[in-house]
PDB file of C-alpha atoms in Angstrom:
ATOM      1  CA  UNK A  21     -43.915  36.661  41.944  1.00  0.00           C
ATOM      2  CA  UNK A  22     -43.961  33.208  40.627  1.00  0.00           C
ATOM      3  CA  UNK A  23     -42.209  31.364  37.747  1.00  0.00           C
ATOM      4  CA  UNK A  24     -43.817  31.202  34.637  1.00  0.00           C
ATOM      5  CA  UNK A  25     -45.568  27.635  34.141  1.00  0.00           C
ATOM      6  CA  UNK A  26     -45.455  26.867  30.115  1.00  0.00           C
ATOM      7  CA  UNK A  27     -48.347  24.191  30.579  1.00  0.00           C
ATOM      8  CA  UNK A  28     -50.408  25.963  33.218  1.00  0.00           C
ATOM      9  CA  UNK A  29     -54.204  25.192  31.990  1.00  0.00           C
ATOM     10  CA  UNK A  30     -52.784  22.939  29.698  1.00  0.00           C
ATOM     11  CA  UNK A  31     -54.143  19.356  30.341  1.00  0.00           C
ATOM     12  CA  UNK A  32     -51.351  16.639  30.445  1.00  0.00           C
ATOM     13  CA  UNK A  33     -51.027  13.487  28.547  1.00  0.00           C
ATOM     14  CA  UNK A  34     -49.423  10.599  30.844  1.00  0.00           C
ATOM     15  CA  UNK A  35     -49.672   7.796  28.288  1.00  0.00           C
ATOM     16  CA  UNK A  36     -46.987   5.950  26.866  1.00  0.00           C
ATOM     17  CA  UNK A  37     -46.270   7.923  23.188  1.00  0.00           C
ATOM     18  CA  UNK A  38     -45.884   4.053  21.659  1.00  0.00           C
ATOM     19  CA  UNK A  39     -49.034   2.496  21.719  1.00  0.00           C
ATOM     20  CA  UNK A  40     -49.562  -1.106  22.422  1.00  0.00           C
ATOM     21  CA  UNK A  41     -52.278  -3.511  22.194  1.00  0.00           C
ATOM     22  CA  UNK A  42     -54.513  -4.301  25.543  1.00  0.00           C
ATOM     23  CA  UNK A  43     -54.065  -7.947  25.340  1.00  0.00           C
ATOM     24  CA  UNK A  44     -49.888  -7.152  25.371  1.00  0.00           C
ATOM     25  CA  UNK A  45     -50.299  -5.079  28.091  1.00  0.00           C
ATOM     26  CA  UNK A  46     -52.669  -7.384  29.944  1.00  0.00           C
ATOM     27  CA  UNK A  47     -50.352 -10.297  29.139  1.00  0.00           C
ATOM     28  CA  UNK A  48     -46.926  -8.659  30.350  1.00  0.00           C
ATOM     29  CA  UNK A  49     -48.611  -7.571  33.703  1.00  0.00           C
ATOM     30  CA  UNK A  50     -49.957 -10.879  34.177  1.00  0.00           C
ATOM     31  CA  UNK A  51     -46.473 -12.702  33.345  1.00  0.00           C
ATOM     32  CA  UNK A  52     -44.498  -9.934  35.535  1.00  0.00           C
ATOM     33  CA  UNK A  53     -46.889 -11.741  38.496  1.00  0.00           C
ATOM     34  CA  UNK A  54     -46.541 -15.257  37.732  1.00  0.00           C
ATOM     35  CA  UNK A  55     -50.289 -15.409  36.106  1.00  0.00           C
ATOM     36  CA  UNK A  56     -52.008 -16.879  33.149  1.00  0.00           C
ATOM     37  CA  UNK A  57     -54.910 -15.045  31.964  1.00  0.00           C
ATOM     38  CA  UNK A  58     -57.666 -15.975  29.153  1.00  0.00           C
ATOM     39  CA  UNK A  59     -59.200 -13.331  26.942  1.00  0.00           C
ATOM     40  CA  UNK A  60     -62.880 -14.336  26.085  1.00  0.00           C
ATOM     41  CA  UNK A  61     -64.760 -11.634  23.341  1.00  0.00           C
ATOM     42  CA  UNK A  62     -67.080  -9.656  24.305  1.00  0.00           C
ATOM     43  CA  UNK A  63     -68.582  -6.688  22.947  1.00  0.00           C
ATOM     44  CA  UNK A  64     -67.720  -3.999  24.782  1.00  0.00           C
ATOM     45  CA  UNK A  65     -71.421  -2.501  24.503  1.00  0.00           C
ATOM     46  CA  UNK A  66     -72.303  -5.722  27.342  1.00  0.00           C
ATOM     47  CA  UNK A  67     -69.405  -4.827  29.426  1.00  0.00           C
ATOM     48  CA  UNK A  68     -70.542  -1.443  29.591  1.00  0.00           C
ATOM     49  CA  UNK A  69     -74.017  -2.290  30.044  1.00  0.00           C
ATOM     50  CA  UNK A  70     -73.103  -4.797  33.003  1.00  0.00           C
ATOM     51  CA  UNK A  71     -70.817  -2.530  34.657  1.00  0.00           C
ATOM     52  CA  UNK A  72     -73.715   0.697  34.376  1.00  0.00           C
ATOM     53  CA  UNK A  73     -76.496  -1.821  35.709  1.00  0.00           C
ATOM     54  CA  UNK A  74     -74.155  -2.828  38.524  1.00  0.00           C
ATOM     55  CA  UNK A  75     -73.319   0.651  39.510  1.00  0.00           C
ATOM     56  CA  UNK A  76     -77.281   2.025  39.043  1.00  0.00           C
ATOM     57  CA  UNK A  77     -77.665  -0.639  41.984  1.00  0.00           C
ATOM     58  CA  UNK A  78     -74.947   1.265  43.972  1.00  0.00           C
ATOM     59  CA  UNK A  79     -72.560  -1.289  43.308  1.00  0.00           C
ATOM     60  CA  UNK A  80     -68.734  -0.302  43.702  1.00  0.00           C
ATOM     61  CA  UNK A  81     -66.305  -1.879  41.592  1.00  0.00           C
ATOM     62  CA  UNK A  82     -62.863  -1.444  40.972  1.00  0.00           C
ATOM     63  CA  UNK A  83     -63.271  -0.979  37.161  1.00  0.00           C
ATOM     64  CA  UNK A  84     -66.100   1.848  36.605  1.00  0.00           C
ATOM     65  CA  UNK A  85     -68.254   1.912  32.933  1.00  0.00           C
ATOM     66  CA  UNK A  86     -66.386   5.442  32.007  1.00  0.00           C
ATOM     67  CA  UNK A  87     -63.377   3.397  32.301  1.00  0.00           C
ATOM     68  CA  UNK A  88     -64.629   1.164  29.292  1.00  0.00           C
ATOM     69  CA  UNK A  89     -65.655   4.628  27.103  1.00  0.00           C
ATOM     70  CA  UNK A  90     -61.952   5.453  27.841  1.00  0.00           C
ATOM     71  CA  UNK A  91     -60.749   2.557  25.943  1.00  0.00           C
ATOM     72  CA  UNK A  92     -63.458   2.628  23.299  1.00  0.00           C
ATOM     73  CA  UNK A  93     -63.176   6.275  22.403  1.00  0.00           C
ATOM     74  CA  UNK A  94     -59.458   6.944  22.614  1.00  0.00           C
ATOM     75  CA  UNK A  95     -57.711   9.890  21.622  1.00  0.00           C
ATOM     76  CA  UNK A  96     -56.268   9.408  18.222  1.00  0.00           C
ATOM     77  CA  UNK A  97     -53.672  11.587  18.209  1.00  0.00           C
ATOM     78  CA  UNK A  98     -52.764  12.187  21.950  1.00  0.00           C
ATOM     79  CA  UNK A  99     -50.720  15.815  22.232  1.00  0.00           C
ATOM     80  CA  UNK A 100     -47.354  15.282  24.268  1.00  0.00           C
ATOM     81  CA  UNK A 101     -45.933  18.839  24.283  1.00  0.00           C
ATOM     82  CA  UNK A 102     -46.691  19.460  28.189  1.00  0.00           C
ATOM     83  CA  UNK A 103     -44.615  16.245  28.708  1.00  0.00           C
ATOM     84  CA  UNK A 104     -41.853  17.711  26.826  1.00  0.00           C
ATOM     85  CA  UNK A 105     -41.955  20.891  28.377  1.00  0.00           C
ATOM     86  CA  UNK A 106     -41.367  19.288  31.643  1.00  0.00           C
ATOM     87  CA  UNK A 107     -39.349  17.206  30.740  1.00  0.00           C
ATOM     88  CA  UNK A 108     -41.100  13.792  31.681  1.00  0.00           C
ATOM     89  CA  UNK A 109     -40.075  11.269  29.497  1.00  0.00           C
ATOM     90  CA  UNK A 110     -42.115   7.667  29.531  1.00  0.00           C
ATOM     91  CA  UNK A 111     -40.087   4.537  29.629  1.00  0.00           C
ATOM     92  CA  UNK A 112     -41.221   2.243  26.850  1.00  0.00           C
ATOM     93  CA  UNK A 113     -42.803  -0.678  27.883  1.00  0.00           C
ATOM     94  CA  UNK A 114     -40.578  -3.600  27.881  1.00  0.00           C
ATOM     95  CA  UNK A 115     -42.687  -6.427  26.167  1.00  0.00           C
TER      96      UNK A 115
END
């Protein structure tokens, strides 16, 4: 017999709990490598669009369009009980 699993069926939130802006993220990753980066706007409706026409044409990518719904339509109020019942804690990111 097995030992009872808490989350089992439970789906698991691996986010950091304190959210921080893209660009910060973006910037610290490209300063941890030595990098500049430039942000340029763009609705995220032509990113999509691009990144959908590009993979209708069988097209492979390293960032897919469902990665760009992610960021549009994220969860507001992410649930981080499985986390606690395992006891995985998320270091906070340093920037």
């Amino acid at each position: 017999f097995g030992r009872f699993d808490p989350v089992a069926g439970q789906p698991i939130t691996l986010a950091n709990p304190h959210p921080w802006p893209f660009r910060d993220l973006v910037r610290g990753i490209a300063h941890a490598e030595g990098r500049k980066v430039a942000f340029i706007p763009l609705p995220w409706r032509f990113l999509y669009a691009g990144l959908r026409t590009a993979e209708g044409l069988g097209r492979r990518m390293a960032f897919r369009s469902d990665s760009v719904i992610s960021f549009v339509y994220q969860d507001p109020a992410p649930d981080f009980s499985a986390l606690r019942a395992l006891g995985i804690s998320i270091p906070a990111w340093p920037g």
